[in-house]
Amino acid sequence: MNAHLEQLAPRPLWRHFRTLCDTPRPSGHEAALVAHLEAWAEGLGLSHDRDAFGNLRIRKPASPGHEKAPGVILQGHLDMVAQANAEHPHDFTRDPIATYVEDGWLKARNTTLGADNGMGVAAALAILEDDSLVHGPLEALFTLEEESSMGGALNLAEGWLEGEVLLNLDSEDRGQVYIGCAGGADVVVEAQLPTGEVGEDETPMRLALTGLTGGHSGIDIDKGRGNANRLLVRALRCLGNFDARLIDYHGGTLRNALPREAFATLALPVEEVDAARARLTALETTLRDELAGVDDGLRLTLEPGDTEGAQALTRDASRLLVNALHAAPCGVERMSTAVPGVVETSNNLGVVSLEGGRFHLCALVRSLRDSARADIADRFRALFELIGARTRVEGAYPGWAPVPESPLLARFCTLHRDRLGVDPAIKVIHAGLECGILGAKYPDLSMISFGPLIRGAHSPDERVEIDSVSEFWDMLRALVEDLASPVA
């Protein structure tokens, strides 16, 4: 599958990206890809090893005469976000990604593409096999479970890496270089809420909010896009006067993706169904107006449900849960004053579920300030304690503090100006690049992050601009060669 990829330039990079598309690799299921890459490295005579967590390192000795050049680490993550359109059955643990070219972009059919971070991984592999390249000692570090938990970076062995310079290849903007990123943490809320039988005077109704764009919960958090969990809860609040009781709720699939769809089943008094549907029709018009030009595909529907024998929350429990969700932090919390135009703190209501009275929420808080991240988590705790829920924080990881005076950054900017005729934009990203975690474990590393132009990451709209891949590849090759030479 995906043979057309090998006709794109630069061919070595796209050939490796074809392998990534053909090898299923959602978070937690990278083993087959790791085994393939180990066999590939052995075929080229390259040494490889793994740390205790399973992160993979492949090494290549320096070109003759460049053994004393600073060691360069090419870093990316092997896993990809697994998102498919609801009408498209796709098993991310078994099925390859089907790609196609349209208007200068590479896209996937009804699923995420995996350009995040497949482009970076493919580029690192192509560098390792490029015998025409003059370079110092090379290490390619491929981490696991970045998209689900940052687990690979958080558990990376200390004292293992040998390089002095780290090139993170997980950025998504052409003509930009990143020197800092937000830290983050998962906030998990759970509760067992009281339920009761669905009465004879009630009927199960299925409430659905669909058609949103979704996207990356950090990079796209300031784009004004709808959050399906936030909006469906707003619809539930709209039905509060009809004594609706929640039977179940399922919204979002990943805490780091803006949820595109959310569904709830309600026990609604029979005589209130028509009035409830009319109220929702008016709300749909309001929401479409609010999101015009951003999420024009929004749909809000109420149809008969099928939940024979199901239990519904009590009216008080339904009311308290909906109110708490409605009050929960969501979206941009604060813009940075230190880095103008950059989101400082945000939260994504990523995954919400209710089944048999058991409530679960997983939100992803991001911030350039660890104190602000901790405060949002504490606000969740304070809010959901009011309904008897338990809150915990998991997988906290630090941000990456910018070093604008970095010699590595200066060399990259000079190369960019010489080769492309313009200075790169120097950026701090509101997303969880692994650089913050790696920098905490290896504080002497000098780091930057750059990549090709990717849009729609973490959603089935994900795409990569083909021309930008060639530009990215040329800059990476030039930088690796430049770092093998002494500073003038």
XYZ file of C-alpha atoms in Angstrom:
488
model
C 0.000 0.000 0.000
C 1.018 3.666 -0.456
C 3.509 2.919 -3.252
C 2.858 6.403 -4.680
C 4.742 7.886 -1.732
C 8.041 6.680 -3.145
C 7.567 8.887 -6.203
C 7.681 12.035 -4.070
C 10.860 13.989 -3.349
C 13.025 13.609 -1.364
C 12.660 9.908 -2.092
C 14.632 8.513 0.894
C 12.410 10.359 3.360
C 9.151 9.447 1.663
C 10.208 5.807 1.365
C 10.567 5.651 5.133
C 7.282 7.473 5.618
C 5.611 4.806 3.493
C 6.910 2.190 5.956
C 5.427 4.187 8.829
C 2.040 4.424 7.085
C 2.061 0.700 6.322
C 3.022 -0.275 9.898
C 0.283 0.330 12.500
C 1.677 2.404 15.372
C -0.892 3.962 17.701
C 0.375 4.792 21.175
C 1.177 1.621 23.081
C 1.429 -0.464 19.904
C 4.850 0.487 18.542
C 6.507 -2.924 19.015
C 6.209 -4.061 15.385
C 7.701 -0.805 14.147
C 10.560 -0.977 16.652
C 11.379 -4.522 15.507
C 11.327 -3.402 11.875
C 13.678 -0.498 12.570
C 16.076 -2.711 14.495
C 16.266 -5.113 11.551
C 16.739 -2.158 9.198
C 19.600 -0.805 11.348
C 21.306 -4.195 11.427
C 21.086 -4.381 7.651
C 23.028 -1.123 7.428
C 25.543 -2.157 10.087
C 24.295 0.494 12.526
C 24.350 -0.184 16.259
C 21.075 0.022 18.154
C 19.800 -0.467 21.686
C 16.771 0.203 23.859
C 16.395 1.571 27.355
C 14.264 -0.144 30.025
C 11.074 1.543 28.778
C 11.686 0.442 25.197
C 12.803 3.728 23.634
C 14.979 2.954 20.620
C 18.378 4.458 19.843
C 20.239 3.936 16.553
C 23.818 5.222 16.255
C 26.084 6.028 13.348
C 29.801 6.850 13.737
C 31.124 10.201 12.567
C 32.444 10.712 9.065
C 36.227 10.256 8.963
C 37.961 13.327 10.373
C 34.851 14.554 12.205
C 34.990 12.294 15.242
C 35.494 15.262 17.603
C 32.495 17.216 16.323
C 29.641 17.577 18.821
C 27.375 14.535 18.816
C 23.979 15.211 17.256
C 20.787 13.524 18.467
C 17.926 13.359 15.945
C 14.776 12.919 18.004
C 11.176 12.023 17.252
C 8.393 9.785 18.560
C 7.222 6.600 16.864
C 3.552 6.638 17.855
C 0.698 8.500 16.208
C -2.726 9.742 17.253
C -5.473 7.277 16.317
C -8.523 9.226 15.126
C -10.995 8.194 12.434
C -14.258 9.649 11.222
C -17.206 7.988 12.929
C -18.543 6.428 9.730
C -15.165 4.957 8.798
C -14.243 1.627 10.461
C -10.475 1.548 10.996
C -8.452 -0.657 13.333
C -5.322 1.365 14.080
C -3.618 -1.715 15.538
C -3.996 -3.695 12.295
C -4.857 -1.477 9.322
C -2.362 0.635 7.361
C -2.995 4.329 6.768
C -4.331 4.960 3.243
C -2.805 8.145 1.811
C -3.420 10.311 -1.244
C -2.134 13.561 -2.741
C -4.426 16.531 -3.264
C -3.496 20.100 -4.227
C 0.079 19.784 -3.033
C -0.768 18.141 0.293
C -0.517 14.550 1.459
C -3.667 13.422 3.254
C -5.190 10.236 4.689
C -8.585 8.772 3.891
C -10.856 9.363 6.904
C -8.091 8.923 9.506
C -5.199 10.781 11.011
C -2.180 10.725 8.703
C 0.611 10.239 11.226
C 2.770 13.011 9.760
C 2.944 13.940 13.448
C 5.603 12.658 14.054
C 6.164 10.333 11.105
C 7.812 13.123 9.110
C 10.467 13.596 11.787
C 11.075 9.869 12.189
C 11.347 9.359 8.416
C 13.788 12.264 8.129
C 16.015 10.868 10.892
C 16.078 7.454 9.212
C 16.945 9.008 5.861
C 19.815 10.937 7.476
C 21.183 7.734 9.012
C 21.342 5.990 5.637
C 22.742 8.973 3.712
C 26.396 8.042 3.096
C 26.993 11.225 1.094
C 26.472 13.325 4.196
C 29.442 14.653 6.197
C 28.545 14.493 9.882
C 29.758 14.120 13.419
C 28.614 11.273 15.704
C 24.894 10.660 15.165
C 22.249 9.214 17.461
C 18.623 8.825 16.444
C 16.338 8.646 19.468
C 12.846 7.284 18.841
C 10.567 7.556 21.863
C 7.337 5.688 22.610
C 3.850 6.714 23.745
C 4.367 10.440 23.269
C 0.805 11.051 22.155
C -0.867 9.142 24.978
C 1.256 10.006 28.005
C 4.752 11.291 27.121
C 5.703 7.936 28.627
C 8.809 7.372 26.521
C 10.374 10.714 27.381
C 9.284 10.607 31.031
C 10.887 7.193 31.463
C 13.943 7.809 29.286
C 17.117 6.404 30.825
C 19.432 9.034 32.275
C 23.113 8.896 31.361
C 22.269 6.952 28.192
C 22.462 9.556 25.435
C 25.897 10.767 24.402
C 25.223 13.730 22.107
C 25.589 17.408 22.937
C 23.021 18.774 20.481
C 19.420 17.598 20.124
C 17.337 18.324 17.032
C 13.702 17.643 17.824
C 11.875 17.009 14.529
C 8.331 17.280 15.867
C 7.299 20.824 14.913
C 4.628 21.645 12.358
C 5.260 25.077 10.833
C 7.267 25.973 7.747
C 9.867 28.713 8.225
C 9.761 28.522 12.002
C 12.065 27.196 14.691
C 10.933 26.441 18.221
C 13.016 27.151 21.312
C 10.453 26.566 24.072
C 7.204 24.740 24.834
C 4.486 24.353 27.420
C 4.464 21.725 30.115
C 1.356 19.735 30.866
C -0.501 17.265 33.043
C -3.535 15.000 32.828
C -6.316 15.762 35.290
C -8.449 12.675 35.915
C -11.817 12.899 37.669
C -13.846 9.832 38.675
C -17.026 9.224 40.637
C -19.712 6.627 41.216
C -22.989 8.520 41.071
C -26.441 7.379 42.287
C -28.819 5.887 39.719
C -32.403 4.697 39.488
C -34.753 2.900 37.108
C -36.075 4.662 34.028
C -39.731 5.401 34.808
C -42.729 4.425 32.712
C -43.366 8.122 32.107
C -39.825 8.576 30.707
C -38.381 7.666 27.328
C -34.715 7.171 26.368
C -33.513 9.796 23.870
C -30.123 9.965 22.158
C -28.583 13.438 22.070
C -25.687 13.859 19.615
C -23.377 16.743 18.817
C -21.292 16.036 15.708
C -19.522 17.675 12.790
C -16.819 19.683 14.562
C -13.340 20.134 13.124
C -11.338 19.021 16.160
C -7.580 19.296 16.109
C -4.562 19.492 18.400
C -5.495 20.434 21.943
C -2.475 22.723 22.272
C -1.634 24.169 18.867
C -5.299 24.643 17.905
C -6.693 25.633 21.313
C -6.763 29.328 20.357
C -8.412 28.856 16.948
C -11.949 29.296 18.283
C -13.006 25.773 17.353
C -15.794 24.048 19.218
C -15.171 21.474 21.929
C -17.850 18.774 21.626
C -17.871 18.085 25.363
C -18.265 21.746 26.235
C -21.063 22.193 23.700
C -22.986 19.008 24.502
C -22.952 19.950 28.186
C -24.364 23.307 27.143
C -27.154 21.424 25.378
C -27.785 19.388 28.517
C -28.024 22.595 30.537
C -30.538 23.796 27.973
C -32.682 20.742 28.805
C -32.433 21.236 32.557
C -35.992 22.496 32.882
C -37.324 19.278 31.341
C -36.143 17.016 34.211
C -33.832 15.103 31.866
C -31.760 12.401 33.574
C -28.468 11.142 32.181
C -28.273 7.455 31.300
C -24.867 7.568 29.598
C -22.399 9.980 28.051
C -19.464 9.495 25.668
C -17.471 12.467 24.382
C -13.986 12.615 22.881
C -11.488 9.793 22.494
C -8.113 11.383 23.328
C -7.216 13.937 25.950
C -4.822 15.712 23.567
C -7.313 16.078 20.703
C -10.122 18.627 20.624
C -13.234 16.408 20.780
C -15.206 16.481 17.540
C -18.237 14.477 18.701
C -20.113 13.786 21.923
C -23.194 11.693 22.675
C -25.539 11.368 25.643
C -28.562 9.190 26.314
C -31.269 10.800 28.421
C -34.317 9.622 30.283
C -36.731 12.364 29.263
C -40.369 12.749 30.347
C -42.492 11.595 27.415
C -44.556 14.761 27.324
C -41.439 16.938 27.118
C -39.816 15.380 24.036
C -41.296 17.773 21.461
C -40.508 20.842 23.551
C -36.963 19.581 24.183
C -36.378 19.030 20.469
C -37.604 22.556 19.713
C -35.289 23.981 22.363
C -32.336 22.091 20.873
C -33.164 23.246 17.349
C -32.955 26.848 18.574
C -29.670 26.105 20.362
C -28.216 24.507 17.225
C -28.934 27.731 15.339
C -27.236 29.734 18.093
C -24.160 27.498 18.145
C -23.854 27.542 14.358
C -23.947 31.328 14.481
C -21.294 31.447 17.199
C -18.992 29.081 15.319
C -19.603 30.412 11.802
C -16.463 30.216 9.692
C -14.749 27.897 12.154
C -17.003 24.865 12.666
C -19.713 25.174 10.043
C -20.518 21.450 10.131
C -21.973 21.386 13.669
C -25.094 19.257 14.088
C -27.211 18.783 17.203
C -29.826 16.014 17.093
C -32.256 14.303 19.463
C -33.501 10.875 18.431
C -35.096 7.874 20.191
C -32.522 5.844 22.129
C -32.192 2.123 22.741
C -31.138 1.408 26.339
C -33.490 -1.287 27.574
C -32.951 -1.980 31.261
C -30.449 0.865 31.695
C -30.164 2.905 34.864
C -30.298 6.705 34.808
C -28.701 9.098 37.250
C -31.028 10.585 39.804
C -32.293 14.060 38.968
C -30.040 15.648 41.594
C -26.984 13.707 40.405
C -27.704 14.631 36.765
C -28.088 18.278 37.657
C -24.916 18.405 39.758
C -22.801 16.592 37.160
C -23.973 18.782 34.279
C -23.430 21.925 36.356
C -19.911 20.847 37.326
C -18.987 20.055 33.721
C -20.446 23.376 32.605
C -18.281 25.231 35.142
C -15.071 23.284 34.458
C -12.150 25.204 32.902
C -12.014 24.704 29.130
C -10.056 26.445 26.408
C -7.577 29.302 26.685
C -7.148 30.397 30.280
C -4.473 33.069 29.831
C -2.209 34.479 27.131
C 1.476 34.924 27.855
C 2.800 38.360 28.725
C 6.404 37.164 28.415
C 5.932 35.741 24.897
C 3.332 37.866 23.073
C 0.848 36.000 20.933
C 1.454 32.660 22.683
C -1.092 30.903 24.880
C 0.287 30.610 28.410
C -2.294 28.336 30.026
C -5.153 26.243 28.640
C -7.243 23.190 29.331
C -8.911 20.649 27.048
C -11.948 18.684 28.227
C -10.719 15.769 26.179
C -12.532 12.600 27.255
C -15.765 12.399 29.242
C -17.767 9.242 29.876
C -20.659 8.010 31.997
C -21.802 4.395 32.091
C -23.859 2.689 34.799
C -23.384 5.682 37.070
C -19.600 5.586 36.767
C -18.267 8.973 35.667
C -14.806 9.522 34.161
C -13.142 12.665 32.860
C -9.634 13.182 31.509
C -8.542 16.737 30.797
C -5.154 17.937 29.571
C -3.836 21.111 31.175
C -0.968 22.922 29.444
C 1.017 25.921 30.629
C 4.320 27.708 30.228
C 4.182 28.067 34.018
C 4.166 24.993 36.246
C 2.386 27.015 38.953
C -0.506 27.851 36.608
C -0.779 24.219 35.521
C -1.001 23.156 39.180
C -3.648 25.798 39.869
C -5.950 24.559 37.081
C -5.634 21.019 38.442
C -6.513 22.309 41.913
C -9.570 24.093 40.540
C -10.767 20.785 39.080
C -10.271 19.175 42.471
C -12.188 21.927 44.275
C -15.039 21.886 41.748
C -15.611 18.149 41.480
C -15.288 17.558 45.211
C -18.653 19.326 45.379
C -20.261 16.308 43.680
C -18.226 13.746 45.625
C -15.770 12.963 42.829
C -12.098 12.066 43.238
C -9.473 14.008 41.296
C -5.868 13.080 40.605
C -3.060 14.467 38.472
C -1.078 12.108 36.229
C 1.857 12.326 33.855
C 2.931 15.866 34.700
C 5.845 17.004 32.574
C 7.868 20.234 32.576
C 7.972 22.934 29.980
C 11.029 23.880 27.928
C 12.459 27.255 28.907
C 13.618 29.319 25.884
C 17.330 30.161 25.444
C 17.273 32.867 22.747
C 21.062 33.320 22.847
C 21.774 29.662 21.996
C 24.707 29.180 19.552
C 22.743 26.300 18.003
C 19.851 28.657 17.259
C 22.247 31.190 15.754
C 23.691 28.560 13.392
C 20.238 27.427 12.324
C 19.145 31.012 11.654
C 22.254 31.705 9.583
C 21.673 28.581 7.487
C 18.011 29.407 7.031
C 18.833 32.927 5.884
C 21.596 31.761 3.527
C 19.563 28.958 1.944
C 16.052 30.401 1.903
C 16.701 34.127 1.884
C 14.707 34.914 5.030
C 15.179 34.615 8.763
C 13.096 31.913 10.446
C 10.428 32.935 12.900
C 11.599 32.032 16.414
C 8.711 30.561 18.365
C 7.550 29.091 21.647
C 4.824 26.470 21.145
C 1.759 25.783 23.289
C 2.190 22.038 23.018
C 4.058 19.288 24.813
C 7.233 18.791 22.856
C 9.445 16.215 24.515
C 12.255 18.774 24.757
C 11.133 19.936 28.199
C 11.335 16.431 29.617
C 14.573 15.591 27.817
C 16.134 18.852 28.953
C 15.303 18.054 32.565
C 17.049 14.686 32.253
C 19.957 16.037 30.173
C 20.355 19.676 31.279
C 23.496 20.269 29.205
C 21.797 19.522 25.887
C 21.427 22.352 23.390
C 18.071 21.969 21.603
C 15.876 23.368 18.853
C 12.782 21.973 17.138
C 11.685 22.361 13.521
C 9.708 20.464 10.898
C 7.562 20.692 7.742
C 4.137 22.307 7.487
C 1.479 20.054 9.049
C -2.126 21.071 9.583
C -5.040 19.340 11.311
C -2.808 17.221 13.543
C -4.686 14.840 15.869
C -7.724 14.807 13.561
C -8.726 13.068 10.299
C -8.061 16.401 8.593
C -4.317 15.992 9.237
C -2.203 16.800 6.182
C 1.382 17.733 5.322
C 2.447 20.168 2.606
C 4.692 18.250 0.212
C 6.907 21.184 -0.821
C 7.610 21.989 2.825
C 8.960 18.460 3.339
C 11.700 19.089 0.766
C 12.563 22.369 2.475
C 12.652 20.682 5.872
C 14.875 17.911 4.522
C 17.316 20.349 2.949
C 17.575 22.357 6.173
C 18.117 19.220 8.265
C 20.896 17.925 5.999
C 22.553 21.335 5.930
C 22.405 21.699 9.716
C 23.832 18.217 10.357
C 26.736 18.995 7.996
C 27.238 22.456 9.509
C 27.433 21.006 13.017
C 30.202 18.660 11.865
C 32.371 21.696 11.115
C 34.087 23.919 13.686
C 32.502 27.284 14.443
C 34.172 30.004 12.400
